[in-house]
mmCIF file of C-alpha atoms in Angstrom:
data_model
loop_
_atom_site.group_PDB
_atom_site.id
_atom_site.type_symbol
_atom_site.label_atom_id
_atom_site.label_comp_id
_atom_site.label_asym_id
_atom_site.label_seq_id
_atom_site.Cartn_x
_atom_site.Cartn_y
_atom_site.Cartn_z
ATOM 1 C CA MET A 30 5.149 -6.129 -17.181
ATOM 2 C CA GLN A 31 4.368 -2.433 -17.160
ATOM 3 C CA VAL A 32 5.862 -0.153 -14.481
ATOM 4 C CA ILE A 33 4.481 3.376 -14.089
ATOM 5 C CA ASP A 34 6.392 5.876 -11.965
ATOM 6 C CA LEU A 35 3.947 7.885 -9.874
ATOM 7 C CA GLU A 36 4.394 11.433 -8.534
ATOM 8 C CA ILE A 37 5.963 10.248 -5.256
ATOM 9 C CA PRO A 38 9.582 9.175 -5.861
ATOM 10 C CA GLY A 39 9.884 5.393 -5.562
ATOM 11 C CA CYS A 40 6.115 4.846 -5.685
ATOM 12 C CA LYS A 41 5.084 2.754 -8.669
ATOM 13 C CA LEU A 42 2.037 1.186 -10.238
ATOM 14 C CA VAL A 43 3.038 -2.273 -11.455
ATOM 15 C CA GLY A 44 1.495 -4.844 -13.741
ATOM 16 C CA PRO A 45 -0.602 -6.502 -14.425
ATOM 17 C CA PRO A 46 1.459 -9.675 -14.659
ATOM 18 C CA PRO A 47 0.578 -11.691 -17.769
ATOM 19 C CA ARG A 48 -2.270 -14.160 -17.347
ATOM 20 C CA PHE A 49 -2.265 -17.363 -19.357
ATOM 21 C CA GLY A 50 -5.805 -18.664 -19.761
ATOM 22 C CA ASP A 51 -7.381 -21.904 -20.814
ATOM 23 C CA ALA A 52 -10.654 -23.750 -20.198
ATOM 24 C CA ARG A 53 -9.875 -24.008 -16.462
ATOM 25 C CA GLY A 54 -9.283 -20.287 -15.922
ATOM 26 C CA TRP A 55 -5.869 -18.618 -15.899
ATOM 27 C CA PHE A 56 -2.363 -18.851 -14.433
ATOM 28 C CA SER A 57 -0.060 -15.946 -13.575
ATOM 29 C CA GLU A 58 3.368 -15.464 -12.053
ATOM 30 C CA HIS A 59 2.213 -12.914 -9.484
ATOM 31 C CA TRP A 60 5.703 -12.039 -8.258
ATOM 32 C CA SER A 61 9.056 -13.175 -9.616
ATOM 33 C CA ARG A 62 12.412 -11.769 -8.548
ATOM 34 C CA ARG A 63 13.665 -12.267 -12.127
ATOM 35 C CA THR A 64 10.753 -10.291 -13.606
ATOM 36 C CA PHE A 65 10.960 -7.524 -11.014
ATOM 37 C CA ASP A 66 14.747 -7.229 -11.391
ATOM 38 C CA ALA A 67 14.369 -7.033 -15.189
ATOM 39 C CA ALA A 68 11.834 -4.216 -14.716
ATOM 40 C CA GLY A 69 14.271 -2.326 -12.472
ATOM 41 C CA LEU A 70 12.277 -2.985 -9.300
ATOM 42 C CA SER A 71 14.417 -3.971 -6.352
ATOM 43 C CA HIS A 72 11.702 -5.248 -4.016
ATOM 44 C CA ALA A 73 12.842 -8.232 -1.944
ATOM 45 C CA PRO A 74 9.906 -9.403 0.189
ATOM 46 C CA VAL A 75 10.468 -11.282 3.436
ATOM 47 C CA GLN A 76 6.833 -11.576 4.529
ATOM 48 C CA ASP A 77 3.383 -11.819 2.943
ATOM 49 C CA ASN A 78 0.418 -10.319 4.793
ATOM 50 C CA LEU A 79 -3.238 -10.886 3.952
ATOM 51 C CA ALA A 80 -6.059 -8.565 4.984
ATOM 52 C CA TRP A 81 -9.672 -9.615 4.448
ATOM 53 C CA SER A 82 -12.481 -7.064 4.773
ATOM 54 C CA GLU A 83 -16.105 -8.115 4.913
ATOM 55 C CA LYS A 84 -17.708 -4.808 3.941
ATOM 56 C CA ALA A 85 -17.157 -2.120 1.323
ATOM 57 C CA GLY A 86 -16.037 1.154 2.902
ATOM 58 C CA THR A 87 -13.600 -0.503 5.308
ATOM 59 C CA VAL A 88 -10.531 1.677 5.846
ATOM 60 C CA ARG A 89 -7.082 0.292 6.651
ATOM 61 C CA GLY A 90 -4.378 2.856 7.275
ATOM 62 C CA LEU A 91 -2.617 5.071 6.771
ATOM 63 C CA HIS A 92 0.088 2.733 8.176
ATOM 64 C CA PHE A 93 3.882 2.628 8.182
ATOM 65 C CA GLN A 94 6.767 1.222 10.168
ATOM 66 C CA ALA A 95 9.494 3.591 11.328
ATOM 67 C CA PRO A 96 13.229 2.865 11.168
ATOM 68 C CA PRO A 97 14.960 0.620 11.901
ATOM 69 C CA SER A 98 12.015 -1.521 10.752
ATOM 70 C CA ALA A 99 10.773 0.565 7.816
ATOM 71 C CA GLN A 100 8.982 -1.410 5.117
ATOM 72 C CA ALA A 101 8.340 -1.075 1.429
ATOM 73 C CA LYS A 102 5.037 -2.712 0.478
ATOM 74 C CA LEU A 103 3.874 -4.297 -2.753
ATOM 75 C CA VAL A 104 0.072 -4.282 -2.524
ATOM 76 C CA SER A 105 -2.265 -6.357 -4.668
ATOM 77 C CA VAL A 106 -5.891 -7.442 -4.534
ATOM 78 C CA LEU A 107 -6.690 -11.150 -4.652
ATOM 79 C CA ARG A 108 -10.468 -10.721 -4.407
ATOM 80 C CA GLY A 109 -12.596 -7.594 -4.673
ATOM 81 C CA ALA A 110 -11.439 -3.999 -5.159
ATOM 82 C CA ILE A 111 -9.751 -1.175 -3.253
ATOM 83 C CA LEU A 112 -8.759 2.433 -3.626
ATOM 84 C CA ASP A 113 -5.092 2.311 -2.626
ATOM 85 C CA VAL A 114 -3.412 5.451 -1.238
ATOM 86 C CA VAL A 115 0.246 6.301 -0.517
ATOM 87 C CA VAL A 116 1.364 9.474 1.320
ATOM 88 C CA ASP A 117 4.970 10.719 1.287
ATOM 89 C CA ILE A 118 6.095 11.367 4.888
ATOM 90 C CA ARG A 119 9.822 11.846 4.160
ATOM 91 C CA HIS A 120 10.821 15.288 5.453
ATOM 92 C CA GLY A 121 12.638 17.204 2.730
ATOM 93 C CA SER A 122 11.153 15.130 -0.102
ATOM 94 C CA PRO A 123 9.956 17.150 -3.105
ATOM 95 C CA THR A 124 6.558 15.455 -2.630
ATOM 96 C CA PHE A 125 6.407 15.611 1.204
ATOM 97 C CA GLY A 126 2.739 15.506 2.208
ATOM 98 C CA HIS A 127 1.559 14.598 -1.298
ATOM 99 C CA HIS A 128 -0.407 11.447 -2.022
ATOM 100 C CA VAL A 129 -1.078 9.155 -4.950
ATOM 101 C CA ARG A 130 -3.966 6.756 -5.368
ATOM 102 C CA ALA A 131 -5.038 4.001 -7.694
ATOM 103 C CA GLU A 132 -7.859 1.522 -7.999
ATOM 104 C CA LEU A 133 -6.551 -2.011 -7.584
ATOM 105 C CA THR A 134 -8.854 -4.926 -8.305
ATOM 106 C CA ALA A 135 -8.594 -8.680 -8.634
ATOM 107 C CA GLU A 136 -9.686 -8.212 -12.248
ATOM 108 C CA ASN A 137 -7.192 -5.527 -13.309
ATOM 109 C CA GLY A 138 -4.268 -7.239 -11.549
ATOM 110 C CA LEU A 139 -2.465 -3.956 -10.836
ATOM 111 C CA MET A 140 -0.109 -3.646 -7.866
ATOM 112 C CA MET A 141 1.098 -0.593 -5.919
ATOM 113 C CA LEU A 142 4.685 -0.399 -4.712
ATOM 114 C CA ALA A 143 4.828 1.917 -1.681
ATOM 115 C CA PRO A 144 8.455 2.758 -0.814
ATOM 116 C CA ARG A 145 9.922 3.108 2.657
ATOM 117 C CA GLY A 146 9.113 6.524 4.084
ATOM 118 C CA THR A 147 5.513 6.516 2.944
ATOM 119 C CA ALA A 148 2.257 5.852 4.767
ATOM 120 C CA HIS A 149 -0.071 3.391 3.062
ATOM 121 C CA GLY A 150 -3.813 3.021 3.325
ATOM 122 C CA LEU A 151 -6.827 1.753 1.483
ATOM 123 C CA VAL A 152 -10.580 1.654 1.416
ATOM 124 C CA THR A 153 -12.448 -1.373 0.142
ATOM 125 C CA LEU A 154 -14.691 -0.692 -2.833
ATOM 126 C CA SER A 155 -16.531 -4.005 -2.637
ATOM 127 C CA ASP A 156 -17.632 -6.482 -0.010
ATOM 128 C CA ASP A 157 -15.495 -9.587 0.583
ATOM 129 C CA THR A 158 -12.147 -8.032 -0.391
ATOM 130 C CA LEU A 159 -8.829 -9.817 0.120
ATOM 131 C CA VAL A 160 -5.594 -7.800 -0.103
ATOM 132 C CA MET A 161 -2.016 -9.095 -0.086
ATOM 133 C CA TYR A 162 1.007 -7.075 1.032
ATOM 134 C CA LYS A 163 4.502 -8.303 0.171
ATOM 135 C CA VAL A 164 6.752 -6.424 2.615
ATOM 136 C CA ASP A 165 10.538 -6.186 2.665
ATOM 137 C CA ASP A 166 10.957 -6.185 6.459
ATOM 138 C CA PHE A 167 9.232 -8.084 9.238
ATOM 139 C CA PHE A 168 6.368 -6.714 11.316
ATOM 140 C CA ASP A 169 7.701 -4.817 14.330
ATOM 141 C CA PRO A 170 5.001 -3.699 16.789
ATOM 142 C CA GLN A 171 7.479 -1.308 18.488
ATOM 143 C CA ASN A 172 7.829 0.706 15.258
ATOM 144 C CA ASP A 173 4.290 0.310 13.889
ATOM 145 C CA HIS A 174 2.604 3.706 13.389
ATOM 146 C CA ALA A 175 -0.334 5.352 11.666
ATOM 147 C CA LEU A 176 -1.320 8.702 10.175
ATOM 148 C CA ARG A 177 -4.955 9.858 10.357
ATOM 149 C CA TRP A 178 -6.594 8.511 7.207
ATOM 150 C CA ASN A 179 -9.086 11.360 6.813
ATOM 151 C CA ASP A 180 -6.897 14.330 7.793
ATOM 152 C CA PRO A 181 -8.214 17.224 5.648
ATOM 153 C CA ALA A 182 -4.650 18.577 5.300
ATOM 154 C CA LEU A 183 -3.794 15.569 3.110
ATOM 155 C CA GLY A 184 -6.552 16.361 0.595
ATOM 156 C CA ILE A 185 -7.343 12.717 -0.125
ATOM 157 C CA ASP A 186 -10.619 12.389 -2.020
ATOM 158 C CA TRP A 187 -11.975 9.240 -0.400
ATOM 159 C CA PRO A 188 -15.065 7.745 -2.076
ATOM 160 C CA ASP A 189 -18.522 8.063 -0.540
ATOM 161 C CA GLY A 190 -18.991 5.452 2.152
ATOM 162 C CA ALA A 191 -15.324 5.352 3.163
ATOM 163 C CA GLY A 192 -14.937 4.814 6.871
ATOM 164 C CA VAL A 193 -17.954 2.630 7.642
ATOM 165 C CA ASN A 194 -15.481 0.370 9.433
ATOM 166 C CA VAL A 195 -12.292 1.919 10.860
ATOM 167 C CA LYS A 196 -10.079 0.571 13.640
ATOM 168 C CA ASP A 197 -9.721 2.931 16.644
ATOM 169 C CA LYS A 198 -5.943 3.071 16.046
ATOM 170 C CA ASP A 199 -6.582 4.572 12.599
ATOM 171 C CA ALA A 200 -9.409 6.899 13.657
ATOM 172 C CA GLU A 201 -7.278 8.325 16.484
ATOM 173 C CA ALA A 202 -3.918 8.404 14.660
ATOM 174 C CA PRO A 203 -1.935 11.664 14.634
ATOM 175 C CA LEU A 204 -2.748 14.347 12.102
ATOM 176 C CA PHE A 205 -0.102 15.054 9.467
ATOM 177 C CA ALA A 206 0.906 18.329 11.182
ATOM 178 C CA ASP A 207 1.541 16.429 14.436
ATOM 179 C CA LEU A 208 3.433 13.491 12.949
ATOM 180 C CA PRO A 209 7.035 13.238 14.208
ATOM 181 C CA ALA A 210 9.820 13.264 11.624
ATOM 182 C CA TYR A 211 10.284 9.506 11.332
ATOM 183 C CA PHE A 212 11.887 9.754 7.868
ATOM 184 C CA GLU A 213 14.290 12.182 6.207
ATOM 185 C CA TRP A 214 14.555 12.461 2.426
ATOM 186 C CA GLY A 215 17.755 10.992 1.096
ATOM 187 C CA GLY A 216 17.018 11.194 -2.623
ATOM 188 C CA ALA A 217 15.393 8.611 -4.833
#
């Protein structure tokens, strides 16, 4: 399995896992601790989350959980396509305020690993899109936060049509300049 280090320390593009096809279709080991450990990825999920979006242009994020419930997320697409975005919100990080993005689709099988201390978001590129998040800590509504997805200060080039469907929480989330210092950089 291929692992590509992205600009943000700890953020990686992973995969695709091998697919073994026959007349019925294909089979793949989507996540295996053995495979991830061998690739040097120490992601130990405790919860799987699924998010289905009916329409292209649906925005989810930019979300994160603050300590003591911070989460790393392994994001993959089971059906459809997304533009996946990760923003570094670790004060003192060499990439503080920077973002990375990648197109993840059911066809390409790529996954994004968003480390703790980053905000994660996406926009669906097709109707009927199903996304899976493998997270390494449980959902904690007390520490669940968001960063404004379309804050111009972030410089994210969202595709045309992004934002046709956005939850109020995301549309009204704090701007980057107003975000409290939830995370401090401790090195990669």
